[in-house]
Short mmCIF file of N, CA and C in Angstrom, two decimals:
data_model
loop_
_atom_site.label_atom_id
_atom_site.label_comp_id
_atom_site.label_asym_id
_atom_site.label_seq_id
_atom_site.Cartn_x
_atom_site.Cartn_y
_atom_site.Cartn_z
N UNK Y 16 -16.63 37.19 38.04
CA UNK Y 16 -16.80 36.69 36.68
C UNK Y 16 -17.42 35.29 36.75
N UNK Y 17 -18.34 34.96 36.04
CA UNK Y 17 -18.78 33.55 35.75
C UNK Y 17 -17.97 32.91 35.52
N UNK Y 18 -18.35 31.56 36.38
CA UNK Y 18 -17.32 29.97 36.50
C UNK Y 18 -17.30 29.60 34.59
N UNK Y 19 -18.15 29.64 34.21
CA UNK Y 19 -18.16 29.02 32.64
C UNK Y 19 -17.40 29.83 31.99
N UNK Y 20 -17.02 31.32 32.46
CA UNK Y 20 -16.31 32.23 31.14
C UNK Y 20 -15.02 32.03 31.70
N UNK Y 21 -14.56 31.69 33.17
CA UNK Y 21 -13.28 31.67 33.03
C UNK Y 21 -12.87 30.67 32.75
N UNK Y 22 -13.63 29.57 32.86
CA UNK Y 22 -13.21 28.25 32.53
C UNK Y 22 -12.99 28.08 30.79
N UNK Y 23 -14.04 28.81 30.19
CA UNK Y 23 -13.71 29.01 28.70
C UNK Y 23 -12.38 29.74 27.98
N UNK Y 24 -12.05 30.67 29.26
CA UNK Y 24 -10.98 31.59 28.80
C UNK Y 24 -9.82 30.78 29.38
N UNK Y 25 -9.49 30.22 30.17
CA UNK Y 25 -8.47 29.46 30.52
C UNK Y 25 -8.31 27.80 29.40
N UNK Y 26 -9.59 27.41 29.07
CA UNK Y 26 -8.89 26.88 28.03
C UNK Y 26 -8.60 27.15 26.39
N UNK Y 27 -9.16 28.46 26.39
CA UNK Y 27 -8.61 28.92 25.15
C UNK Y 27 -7.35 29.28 25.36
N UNK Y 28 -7.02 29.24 26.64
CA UNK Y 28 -5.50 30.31 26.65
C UNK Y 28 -4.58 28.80 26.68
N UNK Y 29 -4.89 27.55 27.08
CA UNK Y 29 -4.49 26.22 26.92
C UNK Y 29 -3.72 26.19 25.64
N UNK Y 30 -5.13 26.14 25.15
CA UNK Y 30 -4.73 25.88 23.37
C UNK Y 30 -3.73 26.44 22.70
N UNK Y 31 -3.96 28.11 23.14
CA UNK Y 31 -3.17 29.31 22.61
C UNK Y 31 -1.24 28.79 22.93
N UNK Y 32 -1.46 27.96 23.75
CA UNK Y 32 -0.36 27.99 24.67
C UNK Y 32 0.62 26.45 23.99
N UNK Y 33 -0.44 25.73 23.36
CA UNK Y 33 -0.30 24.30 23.00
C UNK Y 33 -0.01 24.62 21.36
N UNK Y 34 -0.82 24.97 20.60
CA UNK Y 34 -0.83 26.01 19.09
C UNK Y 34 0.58 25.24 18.40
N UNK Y 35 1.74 25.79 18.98
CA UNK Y 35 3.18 25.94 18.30
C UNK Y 35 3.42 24.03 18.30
N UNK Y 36 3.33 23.62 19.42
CA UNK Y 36 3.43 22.28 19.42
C UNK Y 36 2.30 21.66 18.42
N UNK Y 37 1.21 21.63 18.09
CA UNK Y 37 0.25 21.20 17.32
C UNK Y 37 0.89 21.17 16.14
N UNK Y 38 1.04 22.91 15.36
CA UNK Y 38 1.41 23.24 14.44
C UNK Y 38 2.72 22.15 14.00
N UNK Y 39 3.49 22.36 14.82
CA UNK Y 39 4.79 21.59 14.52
C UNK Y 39 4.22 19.99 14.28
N UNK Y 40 3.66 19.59 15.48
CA UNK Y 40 2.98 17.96 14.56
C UNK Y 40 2.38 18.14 13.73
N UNK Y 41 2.01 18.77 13.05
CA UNK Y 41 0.69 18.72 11.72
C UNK Y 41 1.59 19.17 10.68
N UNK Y 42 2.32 20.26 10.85
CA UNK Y 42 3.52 20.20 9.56
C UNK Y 42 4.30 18.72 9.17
N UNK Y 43 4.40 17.78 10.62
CA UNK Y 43 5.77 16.83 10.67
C UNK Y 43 5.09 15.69 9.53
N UNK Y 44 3.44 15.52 10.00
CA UNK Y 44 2.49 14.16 9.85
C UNK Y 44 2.34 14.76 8.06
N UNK Y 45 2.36 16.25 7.77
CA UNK Y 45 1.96 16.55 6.41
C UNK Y 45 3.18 16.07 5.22
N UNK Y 46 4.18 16.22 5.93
CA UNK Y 46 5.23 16.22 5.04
C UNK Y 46 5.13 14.55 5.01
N UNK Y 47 4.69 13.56 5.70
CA UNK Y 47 4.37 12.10 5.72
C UNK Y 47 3.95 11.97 4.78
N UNK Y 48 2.86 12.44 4.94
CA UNK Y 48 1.42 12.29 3.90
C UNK Y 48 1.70 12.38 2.39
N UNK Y 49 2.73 13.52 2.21
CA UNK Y 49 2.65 14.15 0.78
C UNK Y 49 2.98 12.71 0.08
N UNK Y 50 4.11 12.08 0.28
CA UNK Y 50 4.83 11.17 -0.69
C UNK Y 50 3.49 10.36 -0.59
N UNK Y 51 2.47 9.67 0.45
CA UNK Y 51 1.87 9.08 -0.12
C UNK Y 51 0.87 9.40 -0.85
N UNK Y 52 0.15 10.71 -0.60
CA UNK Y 52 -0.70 10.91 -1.71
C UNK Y 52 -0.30 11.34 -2.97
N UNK Y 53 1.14 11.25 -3.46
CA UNK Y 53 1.55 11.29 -4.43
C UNK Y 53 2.10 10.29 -5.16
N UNK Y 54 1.60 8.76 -4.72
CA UNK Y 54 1.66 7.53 -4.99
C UNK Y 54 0.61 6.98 -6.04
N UNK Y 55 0.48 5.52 -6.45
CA UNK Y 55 -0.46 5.51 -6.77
C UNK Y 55 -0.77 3.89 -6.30
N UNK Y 56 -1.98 4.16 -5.07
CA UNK Y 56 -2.09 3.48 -4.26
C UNK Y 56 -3.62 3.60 -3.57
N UNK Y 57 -4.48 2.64 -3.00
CA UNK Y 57 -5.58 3.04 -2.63
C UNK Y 57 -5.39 3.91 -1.18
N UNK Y 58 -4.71 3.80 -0.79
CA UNK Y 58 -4.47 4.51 0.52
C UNK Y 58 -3.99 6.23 0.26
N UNK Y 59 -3.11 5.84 -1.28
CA UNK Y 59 -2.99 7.45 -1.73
C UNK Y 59 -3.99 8.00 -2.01
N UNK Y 60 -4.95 7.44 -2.43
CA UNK Y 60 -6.41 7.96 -3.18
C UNK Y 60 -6.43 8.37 -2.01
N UNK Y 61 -7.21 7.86 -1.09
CA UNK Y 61 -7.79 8.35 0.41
C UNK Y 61 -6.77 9.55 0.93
N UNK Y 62 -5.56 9.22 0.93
CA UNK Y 62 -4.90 10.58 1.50
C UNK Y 62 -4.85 11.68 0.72
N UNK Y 63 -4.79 11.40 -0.79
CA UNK Y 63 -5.06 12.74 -1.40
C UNK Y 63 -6.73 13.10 -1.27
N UNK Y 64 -7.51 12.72 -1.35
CA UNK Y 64 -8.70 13.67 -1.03
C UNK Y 64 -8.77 14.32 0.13
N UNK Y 65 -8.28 13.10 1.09
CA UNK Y 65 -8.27 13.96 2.24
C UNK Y 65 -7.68 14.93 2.47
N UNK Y 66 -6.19 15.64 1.30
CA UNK Y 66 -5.69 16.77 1.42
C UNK Y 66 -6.36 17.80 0.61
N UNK Y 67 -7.23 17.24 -0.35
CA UNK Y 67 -7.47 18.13 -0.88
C UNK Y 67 -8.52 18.34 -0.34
N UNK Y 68 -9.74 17.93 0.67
CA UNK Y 68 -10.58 18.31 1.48
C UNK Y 68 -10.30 19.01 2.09
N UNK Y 69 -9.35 19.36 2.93
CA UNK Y 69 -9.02 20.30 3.94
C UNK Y 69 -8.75 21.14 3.19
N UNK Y 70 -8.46 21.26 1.79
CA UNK Y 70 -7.96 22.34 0.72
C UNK Y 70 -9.12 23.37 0.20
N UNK Y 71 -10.09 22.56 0.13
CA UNK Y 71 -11.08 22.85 -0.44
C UNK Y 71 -12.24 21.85 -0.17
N UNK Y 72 -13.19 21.60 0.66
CA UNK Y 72 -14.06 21.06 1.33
C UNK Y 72 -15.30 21.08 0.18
N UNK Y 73 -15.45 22.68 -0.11
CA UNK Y 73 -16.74 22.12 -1.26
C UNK Y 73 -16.67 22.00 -2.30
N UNK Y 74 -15.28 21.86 -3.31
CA UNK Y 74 -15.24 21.68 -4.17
C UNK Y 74 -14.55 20.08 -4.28
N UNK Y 75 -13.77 19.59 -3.56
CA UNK Y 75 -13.59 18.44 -2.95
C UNK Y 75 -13.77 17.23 -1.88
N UNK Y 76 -15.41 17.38 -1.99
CA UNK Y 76 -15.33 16.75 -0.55
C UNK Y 76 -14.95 15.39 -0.48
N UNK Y 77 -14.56 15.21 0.92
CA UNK Y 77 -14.23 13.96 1.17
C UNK Y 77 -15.15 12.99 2.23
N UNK Y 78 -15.18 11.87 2.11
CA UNK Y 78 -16.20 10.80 2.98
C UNK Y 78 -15.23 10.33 3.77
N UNK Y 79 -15.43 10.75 5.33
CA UNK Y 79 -14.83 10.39 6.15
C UNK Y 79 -15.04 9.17 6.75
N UNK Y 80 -15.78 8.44 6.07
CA UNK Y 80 -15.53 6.76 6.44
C UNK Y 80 -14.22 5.97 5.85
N UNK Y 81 -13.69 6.52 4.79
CA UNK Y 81 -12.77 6.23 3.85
C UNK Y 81 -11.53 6.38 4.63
N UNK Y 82 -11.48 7.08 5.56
CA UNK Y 82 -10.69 6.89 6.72
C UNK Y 82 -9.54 5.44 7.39
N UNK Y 83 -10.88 4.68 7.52
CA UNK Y 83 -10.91 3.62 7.63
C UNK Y 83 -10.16 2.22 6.96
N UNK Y 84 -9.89 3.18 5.73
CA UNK Y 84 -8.92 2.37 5.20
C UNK Y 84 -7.70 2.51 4.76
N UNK Y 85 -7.11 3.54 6.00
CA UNK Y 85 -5.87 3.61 6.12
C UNK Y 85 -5.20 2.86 7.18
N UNK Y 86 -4.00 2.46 7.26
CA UNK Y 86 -3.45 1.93 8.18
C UNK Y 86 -3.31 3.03 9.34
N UNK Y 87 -3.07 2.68 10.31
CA UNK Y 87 -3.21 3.20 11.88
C UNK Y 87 -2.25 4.55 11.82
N UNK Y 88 -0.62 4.39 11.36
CA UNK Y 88 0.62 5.34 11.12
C UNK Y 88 -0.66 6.47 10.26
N UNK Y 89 -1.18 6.35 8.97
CA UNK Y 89 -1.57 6.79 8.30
C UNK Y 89 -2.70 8.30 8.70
N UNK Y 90 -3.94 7.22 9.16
CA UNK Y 90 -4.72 7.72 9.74
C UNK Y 90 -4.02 8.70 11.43
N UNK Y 91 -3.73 8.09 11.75
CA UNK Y 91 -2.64 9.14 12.80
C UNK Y 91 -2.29 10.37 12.55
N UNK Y 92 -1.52 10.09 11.19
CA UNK Y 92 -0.97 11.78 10.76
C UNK Y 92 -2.04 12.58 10.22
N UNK Y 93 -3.12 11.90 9.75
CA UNK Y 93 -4.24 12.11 9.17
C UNK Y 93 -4.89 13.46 10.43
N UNK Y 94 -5.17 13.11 11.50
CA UNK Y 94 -5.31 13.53 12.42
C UNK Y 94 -4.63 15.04 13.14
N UNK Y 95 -3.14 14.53 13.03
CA UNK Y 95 -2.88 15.45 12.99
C UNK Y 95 -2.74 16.74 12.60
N UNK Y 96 -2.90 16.27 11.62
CA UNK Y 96 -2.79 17.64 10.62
C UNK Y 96 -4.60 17.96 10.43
N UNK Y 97 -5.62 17.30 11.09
CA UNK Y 97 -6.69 17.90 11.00
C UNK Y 97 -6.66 18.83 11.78
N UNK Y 98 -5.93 18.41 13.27
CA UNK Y 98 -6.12 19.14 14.30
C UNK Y 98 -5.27 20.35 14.09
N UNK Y 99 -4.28 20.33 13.00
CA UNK Y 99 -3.37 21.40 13.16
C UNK Y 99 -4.05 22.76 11.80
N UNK Y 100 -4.99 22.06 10.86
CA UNK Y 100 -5.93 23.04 10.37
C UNK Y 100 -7.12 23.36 10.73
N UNK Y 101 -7.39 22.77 12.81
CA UNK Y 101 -8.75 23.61 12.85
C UNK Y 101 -8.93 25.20 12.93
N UNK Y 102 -7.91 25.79 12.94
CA UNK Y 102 -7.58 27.27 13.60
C UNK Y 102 -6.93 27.47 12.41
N UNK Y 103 -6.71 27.41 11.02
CA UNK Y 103 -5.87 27.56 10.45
C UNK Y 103 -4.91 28.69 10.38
N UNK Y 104 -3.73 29.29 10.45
CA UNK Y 104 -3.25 31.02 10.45
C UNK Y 104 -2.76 30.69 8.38
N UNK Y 105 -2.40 29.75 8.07
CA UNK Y 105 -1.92 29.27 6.82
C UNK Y 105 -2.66 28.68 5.73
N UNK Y 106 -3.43 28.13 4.24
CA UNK Y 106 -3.78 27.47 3.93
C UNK Y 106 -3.18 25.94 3.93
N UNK Y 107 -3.34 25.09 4.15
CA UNK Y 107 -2.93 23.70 4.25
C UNK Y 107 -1.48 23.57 3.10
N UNK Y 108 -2.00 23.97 1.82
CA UNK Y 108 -0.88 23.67 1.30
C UNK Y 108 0.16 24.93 0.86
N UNK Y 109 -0.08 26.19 1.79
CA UNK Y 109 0.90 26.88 1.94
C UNK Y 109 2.11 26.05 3.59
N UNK Y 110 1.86 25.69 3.97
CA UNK Y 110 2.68 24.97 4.93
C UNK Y 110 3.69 24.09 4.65
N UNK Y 111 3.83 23.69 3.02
CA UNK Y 111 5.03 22.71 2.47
C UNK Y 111 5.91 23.72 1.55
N UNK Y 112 6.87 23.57 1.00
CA UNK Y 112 7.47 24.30 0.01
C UNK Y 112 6.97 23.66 -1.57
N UNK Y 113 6.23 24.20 -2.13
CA UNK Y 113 6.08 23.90 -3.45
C UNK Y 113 4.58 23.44 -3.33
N UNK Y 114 4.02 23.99 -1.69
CA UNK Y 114 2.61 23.31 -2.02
C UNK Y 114 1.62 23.40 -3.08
N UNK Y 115 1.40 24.49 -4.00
CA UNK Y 115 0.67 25.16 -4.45
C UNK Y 115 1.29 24.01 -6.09
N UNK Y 116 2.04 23.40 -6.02
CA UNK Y 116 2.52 22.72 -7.61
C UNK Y 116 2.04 21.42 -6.69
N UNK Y 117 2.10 20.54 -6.00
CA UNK Y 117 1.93 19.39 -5.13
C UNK Y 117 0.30 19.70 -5.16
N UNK Y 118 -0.54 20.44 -4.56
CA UNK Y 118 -1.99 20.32 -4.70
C UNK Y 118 -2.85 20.50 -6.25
N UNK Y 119 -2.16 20.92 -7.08
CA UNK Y 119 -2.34 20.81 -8.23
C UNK Y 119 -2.19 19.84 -9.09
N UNK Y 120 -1.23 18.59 -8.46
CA UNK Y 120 -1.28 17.19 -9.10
C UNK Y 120 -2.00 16.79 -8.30
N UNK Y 121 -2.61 16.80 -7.30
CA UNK Y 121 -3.24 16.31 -6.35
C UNK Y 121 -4.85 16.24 -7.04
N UNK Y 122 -5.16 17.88 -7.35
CA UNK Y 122 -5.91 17.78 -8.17
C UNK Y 122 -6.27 16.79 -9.69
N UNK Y 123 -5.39 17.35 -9.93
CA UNK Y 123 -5.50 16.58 -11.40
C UNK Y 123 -5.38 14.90 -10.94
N UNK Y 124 -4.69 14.75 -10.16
CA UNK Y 124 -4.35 12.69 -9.94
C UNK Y 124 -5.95 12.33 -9.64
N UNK Y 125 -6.49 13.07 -8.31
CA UNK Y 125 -7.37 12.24 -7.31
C UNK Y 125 -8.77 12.94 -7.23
N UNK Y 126 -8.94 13.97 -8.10
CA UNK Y 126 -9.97 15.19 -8.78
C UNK Y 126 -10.43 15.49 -9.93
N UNK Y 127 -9.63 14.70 -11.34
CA UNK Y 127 -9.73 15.04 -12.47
C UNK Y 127 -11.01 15.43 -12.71
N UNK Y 128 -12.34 15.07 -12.23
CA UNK Y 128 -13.48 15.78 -12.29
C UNK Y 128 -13.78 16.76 -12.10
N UNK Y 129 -13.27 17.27 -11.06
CA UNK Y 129 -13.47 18.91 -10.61
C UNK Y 129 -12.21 19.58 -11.42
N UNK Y 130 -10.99 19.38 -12.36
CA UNK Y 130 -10.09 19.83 -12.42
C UNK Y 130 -10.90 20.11 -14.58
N UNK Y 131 -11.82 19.48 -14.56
CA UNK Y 131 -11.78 19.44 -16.00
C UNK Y 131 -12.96 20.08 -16.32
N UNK Y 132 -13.62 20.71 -15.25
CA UNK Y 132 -14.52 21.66 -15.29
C UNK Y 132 -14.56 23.00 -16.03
#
């Protein structure tokens, strides 16, 4: 077998193997996040788009320079939970209890444009 396919297949099987641990940080950093993007704060602004980007990318996009103006804790969990929706098995805000009422103020707080369409 080719050096590149097993090397590809051994680190997909990495990942496969890493997955449950990811998942579990990206749930821990989301449940962070919620209270602040349910603030009203410039850093909430930024974290709610950024949830609702991962929610919906073309109906919400977000400018990932805006990043930048989160504090370090912030942007951290930020991260995490990107990394824990690149593979998604869940939608982002099926992963909280009540996500689906929580992304809907999310909408309306940090979207009212796209929400009044």
């Amino acid at each position: 077998m080719n050096q590149s396919i097993v090397n590809a297949m051994a680190k997909a099987l990495a990942y496969e193997q890493q997955r449950p641990a990811i998942v579990m940080a990206g749930v821990q950093a989301l449940n962070r996040l919620i209270p602040i993007a349910l603030n009203d704060t410039g850093q909430s602004r930024i974290v709610g788009r950024f949830l609702l980007g991962l929610y919906n990318g073309e109906d919400f996009p977000f400018v990932l320079s805006d990043l930048r103006g989160l504090d370090m804790p912030l942007f951290q969990d930020c991260m995490l939970v990107l990394l824990m929706d690149y593979c998604p098995e869940l939608e982002v805000h099926e992963r909280v209890e009540g996500g689906g009422t929580i992304w809907q103020w999310l909408m309306e707080r940090w979207a009212p444009e796209v929400v009044d369409e």
